[in-house]
XYZ file of C-alpha atoms in Angstrom:
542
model
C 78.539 127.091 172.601
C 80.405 129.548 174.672
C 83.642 127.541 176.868
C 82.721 127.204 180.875
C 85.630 128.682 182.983
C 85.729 128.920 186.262
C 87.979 131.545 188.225
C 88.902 131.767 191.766
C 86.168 134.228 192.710
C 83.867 131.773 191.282
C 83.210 133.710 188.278
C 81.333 131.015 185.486
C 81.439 132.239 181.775
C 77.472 132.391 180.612
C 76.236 129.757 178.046
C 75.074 130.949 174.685
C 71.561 130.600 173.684
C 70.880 127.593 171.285
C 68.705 129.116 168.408
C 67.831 125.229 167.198
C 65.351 125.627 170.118
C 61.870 126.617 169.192
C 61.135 128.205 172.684
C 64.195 130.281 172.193
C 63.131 131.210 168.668
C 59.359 132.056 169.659
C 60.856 134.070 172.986
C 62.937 136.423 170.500
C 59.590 136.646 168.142
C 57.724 137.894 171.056
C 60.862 140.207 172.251
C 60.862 141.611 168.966
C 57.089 142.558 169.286
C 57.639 144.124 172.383
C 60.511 146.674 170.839
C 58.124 147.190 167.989
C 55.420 148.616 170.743
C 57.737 150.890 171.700
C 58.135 152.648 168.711
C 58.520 156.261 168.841
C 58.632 156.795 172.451
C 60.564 159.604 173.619
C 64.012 158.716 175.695
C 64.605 161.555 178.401
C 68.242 162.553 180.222
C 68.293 160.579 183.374
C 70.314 163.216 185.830
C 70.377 162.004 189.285
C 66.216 161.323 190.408
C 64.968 163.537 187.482
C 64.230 162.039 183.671
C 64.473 165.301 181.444
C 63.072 165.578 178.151
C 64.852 168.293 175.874
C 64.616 170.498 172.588
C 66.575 168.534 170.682
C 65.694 165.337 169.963
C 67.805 162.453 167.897
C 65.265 160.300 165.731
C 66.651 156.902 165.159
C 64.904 155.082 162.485
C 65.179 151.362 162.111
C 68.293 150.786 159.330
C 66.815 148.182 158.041
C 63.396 149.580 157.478
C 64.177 153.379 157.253
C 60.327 154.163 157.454
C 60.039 153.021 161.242
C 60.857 155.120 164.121
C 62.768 153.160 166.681
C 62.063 156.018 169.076
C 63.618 159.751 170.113
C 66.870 160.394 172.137
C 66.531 163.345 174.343
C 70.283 165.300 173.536
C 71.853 167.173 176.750
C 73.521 170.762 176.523
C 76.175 171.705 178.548
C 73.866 172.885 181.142
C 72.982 169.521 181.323
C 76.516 168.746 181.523
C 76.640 170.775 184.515
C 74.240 169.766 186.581
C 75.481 165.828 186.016
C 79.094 166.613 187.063
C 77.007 168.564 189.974
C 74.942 165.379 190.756
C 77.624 163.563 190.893
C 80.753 165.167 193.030
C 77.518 165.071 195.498
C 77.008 161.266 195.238
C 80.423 159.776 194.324
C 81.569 160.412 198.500
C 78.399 158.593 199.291
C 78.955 155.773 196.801
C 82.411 155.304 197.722
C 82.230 154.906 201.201
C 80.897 151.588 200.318
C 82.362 148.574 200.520
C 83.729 146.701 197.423
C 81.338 143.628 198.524
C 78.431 145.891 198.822
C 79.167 147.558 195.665
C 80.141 144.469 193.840
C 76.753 143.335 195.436
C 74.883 145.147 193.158
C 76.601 144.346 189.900
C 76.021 140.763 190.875
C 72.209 142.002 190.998
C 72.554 144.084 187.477
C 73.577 140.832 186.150
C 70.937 138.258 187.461
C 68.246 141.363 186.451
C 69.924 141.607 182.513
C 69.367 137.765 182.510
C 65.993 137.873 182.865
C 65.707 140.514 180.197
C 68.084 138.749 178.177
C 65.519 138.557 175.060
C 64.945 142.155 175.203
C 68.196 143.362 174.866
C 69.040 140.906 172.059
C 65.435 141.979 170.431
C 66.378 145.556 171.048
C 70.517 145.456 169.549
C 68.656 143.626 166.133
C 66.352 146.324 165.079
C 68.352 149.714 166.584
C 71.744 149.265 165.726
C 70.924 145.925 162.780
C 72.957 143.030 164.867
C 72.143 139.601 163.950
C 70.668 137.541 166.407
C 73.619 135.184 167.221
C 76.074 138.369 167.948
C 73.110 140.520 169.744
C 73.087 137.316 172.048
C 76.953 136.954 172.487
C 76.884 140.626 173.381
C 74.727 140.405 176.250
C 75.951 137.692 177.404
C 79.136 139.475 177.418
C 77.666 142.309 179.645
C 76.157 139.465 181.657
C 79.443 138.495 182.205
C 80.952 142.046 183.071
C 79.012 142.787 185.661
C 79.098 139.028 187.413
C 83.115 138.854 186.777
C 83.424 142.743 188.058
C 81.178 142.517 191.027
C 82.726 139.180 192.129
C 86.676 140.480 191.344
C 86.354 143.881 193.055
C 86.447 142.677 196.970
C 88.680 139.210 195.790
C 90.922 142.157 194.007
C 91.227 144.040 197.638
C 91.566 140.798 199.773
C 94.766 139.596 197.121
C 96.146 143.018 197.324
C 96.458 143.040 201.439
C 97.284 139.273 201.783
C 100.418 140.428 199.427
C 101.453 143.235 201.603
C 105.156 142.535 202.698
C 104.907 143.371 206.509
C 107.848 144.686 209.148
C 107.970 144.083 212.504
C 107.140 147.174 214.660
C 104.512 148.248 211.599
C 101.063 147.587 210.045
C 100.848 147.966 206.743
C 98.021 148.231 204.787
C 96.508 149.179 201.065
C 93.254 150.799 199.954
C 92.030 150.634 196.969
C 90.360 154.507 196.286
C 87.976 155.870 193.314
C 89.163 158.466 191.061
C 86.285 160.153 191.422
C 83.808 161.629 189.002
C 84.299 160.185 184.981
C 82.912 160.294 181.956
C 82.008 156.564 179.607
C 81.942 157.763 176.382
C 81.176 154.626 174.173
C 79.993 153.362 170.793
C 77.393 152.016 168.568
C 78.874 148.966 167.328
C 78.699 146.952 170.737
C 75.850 149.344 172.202
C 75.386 147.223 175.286
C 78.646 145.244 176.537
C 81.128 147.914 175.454
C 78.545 150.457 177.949
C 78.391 147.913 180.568
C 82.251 146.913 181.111
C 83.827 150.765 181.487
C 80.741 151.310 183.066
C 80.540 148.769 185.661
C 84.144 148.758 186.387
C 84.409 152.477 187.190
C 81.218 151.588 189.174
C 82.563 149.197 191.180
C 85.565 150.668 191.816
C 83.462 153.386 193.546
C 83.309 156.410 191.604
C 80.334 158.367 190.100
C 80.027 157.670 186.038
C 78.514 160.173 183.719
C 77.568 157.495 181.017
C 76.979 159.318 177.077
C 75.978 156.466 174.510
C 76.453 156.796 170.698
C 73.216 158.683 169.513
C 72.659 155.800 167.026
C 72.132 152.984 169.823
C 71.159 155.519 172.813
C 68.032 153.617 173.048
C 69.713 150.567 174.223
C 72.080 152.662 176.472
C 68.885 153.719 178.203
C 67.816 150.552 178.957
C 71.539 150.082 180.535
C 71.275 152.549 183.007
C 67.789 151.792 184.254
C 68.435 148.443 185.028
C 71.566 149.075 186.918
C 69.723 151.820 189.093
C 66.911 148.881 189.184
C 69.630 146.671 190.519
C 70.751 149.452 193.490
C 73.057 151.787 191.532
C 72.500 155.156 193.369
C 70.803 158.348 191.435
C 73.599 160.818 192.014
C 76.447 158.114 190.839
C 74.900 157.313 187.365
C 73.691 159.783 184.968
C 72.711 159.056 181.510
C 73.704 161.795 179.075
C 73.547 161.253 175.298
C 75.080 164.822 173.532
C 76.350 166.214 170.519
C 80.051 164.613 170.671
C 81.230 167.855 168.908
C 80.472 170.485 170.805
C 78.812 169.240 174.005
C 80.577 165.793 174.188
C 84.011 168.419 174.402
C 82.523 170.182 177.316
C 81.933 167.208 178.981
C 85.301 165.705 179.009
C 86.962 169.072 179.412
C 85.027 169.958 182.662
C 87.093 170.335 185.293
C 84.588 168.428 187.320
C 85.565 165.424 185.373
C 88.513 163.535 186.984
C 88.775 160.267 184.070
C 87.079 159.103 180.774
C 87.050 155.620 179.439
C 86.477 155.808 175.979
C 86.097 153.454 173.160
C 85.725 154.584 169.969
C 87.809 155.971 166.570
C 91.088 157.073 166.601
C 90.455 160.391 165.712
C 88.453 161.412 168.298
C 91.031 159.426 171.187
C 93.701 161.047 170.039
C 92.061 164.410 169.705
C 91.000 163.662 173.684
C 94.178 162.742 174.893
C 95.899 166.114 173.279
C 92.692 167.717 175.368
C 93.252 165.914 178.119
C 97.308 166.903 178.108
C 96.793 170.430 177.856
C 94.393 170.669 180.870
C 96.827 168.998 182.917
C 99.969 170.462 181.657
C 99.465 174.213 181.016
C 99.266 175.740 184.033
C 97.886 179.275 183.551
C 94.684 176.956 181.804
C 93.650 175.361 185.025
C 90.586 176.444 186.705
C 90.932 176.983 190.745
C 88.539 174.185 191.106
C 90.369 171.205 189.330
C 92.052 169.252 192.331
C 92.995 166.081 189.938
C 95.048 165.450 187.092
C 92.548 164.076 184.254
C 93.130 160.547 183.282
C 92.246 158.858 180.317
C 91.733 155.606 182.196
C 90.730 153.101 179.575
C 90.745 153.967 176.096
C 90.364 151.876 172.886
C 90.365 153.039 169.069
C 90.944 151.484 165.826
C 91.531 148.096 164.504
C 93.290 146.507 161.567
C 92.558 142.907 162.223
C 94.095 139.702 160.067
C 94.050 136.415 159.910
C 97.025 134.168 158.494
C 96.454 130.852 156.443
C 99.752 128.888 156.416
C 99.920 125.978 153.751
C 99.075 123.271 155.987
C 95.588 125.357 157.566
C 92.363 123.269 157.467
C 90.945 125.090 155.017
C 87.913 124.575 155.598
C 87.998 125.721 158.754
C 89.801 128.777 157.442
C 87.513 129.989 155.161
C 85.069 129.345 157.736
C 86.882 131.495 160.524
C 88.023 134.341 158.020
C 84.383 134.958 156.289
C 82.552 134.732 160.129
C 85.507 137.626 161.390
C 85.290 139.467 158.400
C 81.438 139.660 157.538
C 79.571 138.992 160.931
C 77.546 142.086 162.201
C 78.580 143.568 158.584
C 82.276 143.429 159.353
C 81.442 146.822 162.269
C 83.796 145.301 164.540
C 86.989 146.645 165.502
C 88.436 143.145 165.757
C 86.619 142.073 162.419
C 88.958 140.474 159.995
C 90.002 143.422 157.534
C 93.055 141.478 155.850
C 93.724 137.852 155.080
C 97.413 136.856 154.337
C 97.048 133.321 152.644
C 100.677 131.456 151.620
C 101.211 130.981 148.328
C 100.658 127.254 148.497
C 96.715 127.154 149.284
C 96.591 130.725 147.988
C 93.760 129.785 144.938
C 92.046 126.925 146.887
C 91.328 128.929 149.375
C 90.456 132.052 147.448
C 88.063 130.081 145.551
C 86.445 128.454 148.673
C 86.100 131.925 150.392
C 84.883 133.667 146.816
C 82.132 130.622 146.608
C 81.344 131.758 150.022
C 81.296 135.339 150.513
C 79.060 135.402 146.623
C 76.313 133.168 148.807
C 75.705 135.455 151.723
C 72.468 136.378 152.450
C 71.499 140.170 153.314
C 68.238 141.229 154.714
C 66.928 142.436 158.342
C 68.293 140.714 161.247
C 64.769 140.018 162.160
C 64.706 137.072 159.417
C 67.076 134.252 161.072
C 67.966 133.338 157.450
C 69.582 136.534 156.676
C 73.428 136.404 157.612
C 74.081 140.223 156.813
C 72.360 142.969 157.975
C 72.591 146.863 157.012
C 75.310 149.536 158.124
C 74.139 151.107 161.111
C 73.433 154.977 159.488
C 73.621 156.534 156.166
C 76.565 158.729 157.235
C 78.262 155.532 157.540
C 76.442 153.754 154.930
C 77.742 156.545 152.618
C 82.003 156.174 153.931
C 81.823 152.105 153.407
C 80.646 152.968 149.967
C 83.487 155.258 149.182
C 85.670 152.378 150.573
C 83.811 150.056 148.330
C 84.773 152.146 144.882
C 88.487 152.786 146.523
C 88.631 149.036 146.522
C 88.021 148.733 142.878
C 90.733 150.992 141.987
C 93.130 149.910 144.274
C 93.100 145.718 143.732
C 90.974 143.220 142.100
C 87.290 142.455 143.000
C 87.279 138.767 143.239
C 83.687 138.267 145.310
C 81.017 139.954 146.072
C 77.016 139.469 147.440
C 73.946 140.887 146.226
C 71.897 143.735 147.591
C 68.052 143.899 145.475
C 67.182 147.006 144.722
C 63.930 146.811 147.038
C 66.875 146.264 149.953
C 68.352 149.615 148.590
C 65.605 151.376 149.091
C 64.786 149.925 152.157
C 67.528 150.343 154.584
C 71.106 150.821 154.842
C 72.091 147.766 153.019
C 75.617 146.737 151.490
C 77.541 143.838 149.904
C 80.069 141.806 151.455
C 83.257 141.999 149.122
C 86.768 139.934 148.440
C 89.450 142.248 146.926
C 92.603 140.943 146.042
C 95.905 142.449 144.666
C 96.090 145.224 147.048
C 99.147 146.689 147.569
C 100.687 146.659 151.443
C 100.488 150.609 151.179
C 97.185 151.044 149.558
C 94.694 152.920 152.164
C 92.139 149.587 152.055
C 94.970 147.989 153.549
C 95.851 150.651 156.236
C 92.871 152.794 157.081
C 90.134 151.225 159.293
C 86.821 150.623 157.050
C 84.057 149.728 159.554
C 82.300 147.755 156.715
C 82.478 144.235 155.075
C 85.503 144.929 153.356
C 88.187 142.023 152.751
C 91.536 142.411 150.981
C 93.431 139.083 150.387
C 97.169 138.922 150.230
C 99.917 136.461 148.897
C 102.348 135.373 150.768
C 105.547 133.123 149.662
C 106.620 132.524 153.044
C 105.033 132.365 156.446
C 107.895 135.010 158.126
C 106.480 137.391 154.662
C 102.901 136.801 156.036
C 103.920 137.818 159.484
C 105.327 141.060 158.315
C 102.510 141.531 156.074
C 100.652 141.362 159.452
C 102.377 143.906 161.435
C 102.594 146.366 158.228
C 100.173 148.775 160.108
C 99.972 151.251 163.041
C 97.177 148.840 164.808
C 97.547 146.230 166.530
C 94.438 145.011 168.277
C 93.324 141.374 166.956
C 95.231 138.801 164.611
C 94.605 134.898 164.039
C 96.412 131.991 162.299
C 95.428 128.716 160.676
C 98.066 126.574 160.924
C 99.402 123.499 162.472
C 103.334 123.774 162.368
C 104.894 124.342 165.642
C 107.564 126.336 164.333
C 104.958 128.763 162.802
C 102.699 129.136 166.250
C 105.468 129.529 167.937
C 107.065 132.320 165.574
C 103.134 133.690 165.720
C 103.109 133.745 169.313
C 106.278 135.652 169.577
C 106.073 138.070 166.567
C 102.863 138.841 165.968
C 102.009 142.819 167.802
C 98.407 142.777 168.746
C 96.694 142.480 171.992
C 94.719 139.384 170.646
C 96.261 136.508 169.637
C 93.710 133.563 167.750
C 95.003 130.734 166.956
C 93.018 127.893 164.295
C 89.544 129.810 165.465
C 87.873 132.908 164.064
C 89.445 136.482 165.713
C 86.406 138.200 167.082
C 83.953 136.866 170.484
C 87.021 137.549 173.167
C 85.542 135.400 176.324
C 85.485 137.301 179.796
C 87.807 136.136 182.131
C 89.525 133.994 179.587
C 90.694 136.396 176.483
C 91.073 140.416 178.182
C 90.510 142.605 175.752
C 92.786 145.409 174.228
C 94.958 146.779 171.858
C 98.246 147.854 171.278
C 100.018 150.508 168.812
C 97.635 153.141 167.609
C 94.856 150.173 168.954
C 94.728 152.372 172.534
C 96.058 151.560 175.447
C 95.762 147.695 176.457
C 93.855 147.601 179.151
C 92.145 144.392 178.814
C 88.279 144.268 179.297
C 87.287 141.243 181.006
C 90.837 140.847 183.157
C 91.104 141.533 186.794
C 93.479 143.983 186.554
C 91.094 146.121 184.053
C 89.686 147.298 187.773
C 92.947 149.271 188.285
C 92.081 151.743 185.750
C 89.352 153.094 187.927
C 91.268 153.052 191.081
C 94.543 154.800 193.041
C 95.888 152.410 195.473
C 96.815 153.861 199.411
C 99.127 152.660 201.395
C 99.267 153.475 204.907
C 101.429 152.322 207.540
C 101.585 152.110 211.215
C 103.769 152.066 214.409
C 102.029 149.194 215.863
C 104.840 149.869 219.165
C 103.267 153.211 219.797
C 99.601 151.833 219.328
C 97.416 152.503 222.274
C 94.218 154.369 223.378
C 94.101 158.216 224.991
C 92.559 158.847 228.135
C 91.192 161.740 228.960
């Protein structure tokens, strides 16, 4: 069950479904009959008022049952590019003449409208992208939760910022809160609908125009997205949906001059590669068009992960192995904050092993759509294919100690692979540095708990980390030493709460900026000041 917390802008954290319930269990049934219907229906371009179907369409079959056609994604070329960033310099002054209440108004809508289609969402995330039905739910209640603590923080946000505003006699001062402008939410597959609401919403909010372009693999979903928020009041001109090539039209987009911001979440490849873009538009002079009036900003961006968990000598162990196999195996281990590496001291180092091995060998794999199944399949066969390679890289470089078991009918059937436990891995080896994106788990020995801590910060990410322990000492040395953005303590590392655990990274992890905090607003925003000579105030007459 998902804590209650309350916040000053009375902001209350969503409750989790309970899946003990029959009515909850026959509601998802009938949800998933209703995706089924749907089944190869086209998904236009939604620019401004118009829905555009295109050339090239982007079939996305169901990865757990290859042989069905979840439906076709309409993909945008840069003329569609064009006319989006056209849309949308003529809606953002429009948009952002509103108030933050009346914009934050509308969220609050967004959000009451995605809990009534809570089941469909949930229904939709299990058979497009393969989530489980327990994360599919967490997810939108995370969105849930984005728009409701967004919409509600926005005008609190503006009313803290004035009531802070150190004021001289003879002068008014006062501060603004203003849009960027026009911006680009480029996010992934692996959270399809939360990690597309939160940039989303918050650039919203903040009042500029957001050209949104989904991960081709859950674009479906991200379709869904955007119609409810224009359902819930979200003008035509200030949202456009826009799934492209990432390549070659994805590039256009965020190098348009009409762009002022991205938020991106996503590998670290492709942030890095935008960020080098993004510094040579603003800092080579002879490059920039006439027309650009803005430096670009990268206003929220979030990459890789290298997440760990660390089992001191006196953990619960059974909560441990609990905690470590849930972060490292849930939704197939496609998480950035999944547990990649647990650092176990040398104490409880074959207890636990054994406990986790015993566990990790019992996993079931199948479709999401059968509750029993605890693993589902990768989400393509491009990335199907790179797990595997990580897979045989795992054998050479340490030990397989566990592993589950995918049939061959499974094989055939979708994009199905087995958790696995590798120990003696070597600090340096690349399963223990390069991001995997699959249900990967190297195990380390530690001697002492300051060795395990090191072990933990031996890599250029530093996103999520967790510890089972209960010395003080330790926590405290944890608390202090330990370089992520995410900090669990005796729990499992991914499910960060809104409002209660921001979100971000540090290191190569992006740039912190902490989905689900207030201050994650002030990425989409420029603050004003303006100041007046209250002495000289008066009115003309003419």
């Amino acid at each position: 069950m998902r804590k209650q917390s309350k916040h000053p802008f009375g902001f209350v954290n969503e409750p989790m479904l309970d899946f003990s319930q029959l009515e909850t269990r026959l509601a998802i049934d009938e949800s998933l009959r209703e995706v089924h219907d749907l089944y190869g229906k086209i998904y236009p371009l939604i620019l401004g008022t118009e829905e555009m179907t295109t050339r090239e369409l982007f079939l996305r079959p169901n990865p757990s049952f290859l042989n069905e056609r979840v439906g076709y994604v309409c993909m945008g070329g840069k003329e569609d590019v064009d006319r989006a960033i056209r849309l949308a310099h003529r809606g953002q002054p429009l948009w952002g003449a509103k108030t933050m209440r009346e914009r934050g108004d509308i969220l609050l809508r967004a959000a009451e409208l995605m809990r009534q289609k809570r089941m469909f969402f949930i229904a939709l995330m299990m058979i497009e992208v393969g989530k489980g039905r327990g994360d599919a739910d967490g997810e939108v209640a995370e969105a849930i939760e984005f728009l409701d603590y967004y919409g509600r923080c926005a005008p609190w946000l503006q009313h803290i910022a004035q009531s802070t505003v150190v004021q001289v006699a003879g002068e008014e001062n006062t501060w603004e809160y203003l849009p960027l402008g026009v911006g680009a939410s480029i996010q992934p597959w692996n959270f399809p609908l939360s990690l597309s609401v939160g940039p989303t919403a918050a650039a919203l909010v903040m009042g500029n125009a957001v050209i949104y372009k989904p991960a081709s693999h859950s674009a479906i979903t991200g379709y869904y997205m955007v119609k409810l928020l224009r359902e819930a009041g979200v003008p035509p001109d200030a949202l456009h949906y826009l799934p492209c090539p990432g390549s070659t039209v994805g590039n256009y987009l965020i190098s348009h001059f009409g762009i002022d911001f991205v938020a991106f979440t996503g590998s670290e490849e492709v942030g890095n590669d935008m960020e080098y873009a993004f510094a040579l538009c603003n800092n080579n002079t002879r490059a920039l068009p006439p027309h650009q009036q803005h430096k670009k900003k990268v206003a929220v961006i979030e990459m890789g992960g290298k997440g760990f968990i660390i089992v001191d000598s006196d953990a619960d162990i059974d909560e441990a192995v609990v905690g470590v196999s849930n972060s490292a195996f849930s939704f197939q281990g496609q998480k950035c904050s999944a547990c990649t590496r647990v650092i176990v001291i040398d104490d409880v180092y074959d207890e636990f092993v054994r406990r986790l091995s015993e566990r990790v060998a019992s996993i079931t794999i199948g479709s999401p759509e059968n509750a029993k199944n605890m693993m589902g399949p990768m989400v393509s066969r491009e990335h199907y294919d790179n797990v595997r390679k990580y897979m045989e890289l795992a054998e050479r470089e340490g030990t397989v100690l566990a592993r589950g078991t995918v049939s061959e009918e499974l094989k055939n059937q979708g994009y199905f692979l087995p958790p696995m436990l590798v120990g003696n891995v070597h600090k340096d080896a690349r399963i223990a540095q390069e991001e995997i994106f699959g249900p990967v788990l190297a195990v380390f020995r530690a001697k002492t708990f300051a060795e395990a801590i090191d072990l933990a910060n031996y890599t250029k990410y530093g996103l999520t980390g967790g510890v089972y322990s209960r010395d003080p000492q330790h926590l405290a040395l944890a608390r202090q030493a330990l370089q992520v953005g995410n900090l669990y303590i005796n729990r499992k590392i991914t499910g960060a709460v809104v409002g209660c655990q921001p979100f971000g990274g540090m290191k190569m992890s992006g740039n912190g900026t902490k989905a689900g905090g207030w201050d994650y607003l002030l990425n989409f925003a420029t603050r004003k000041a303006i100041c007046e000579n209250t002495v000289r105030r008066g009115v003309a007459v003419k």
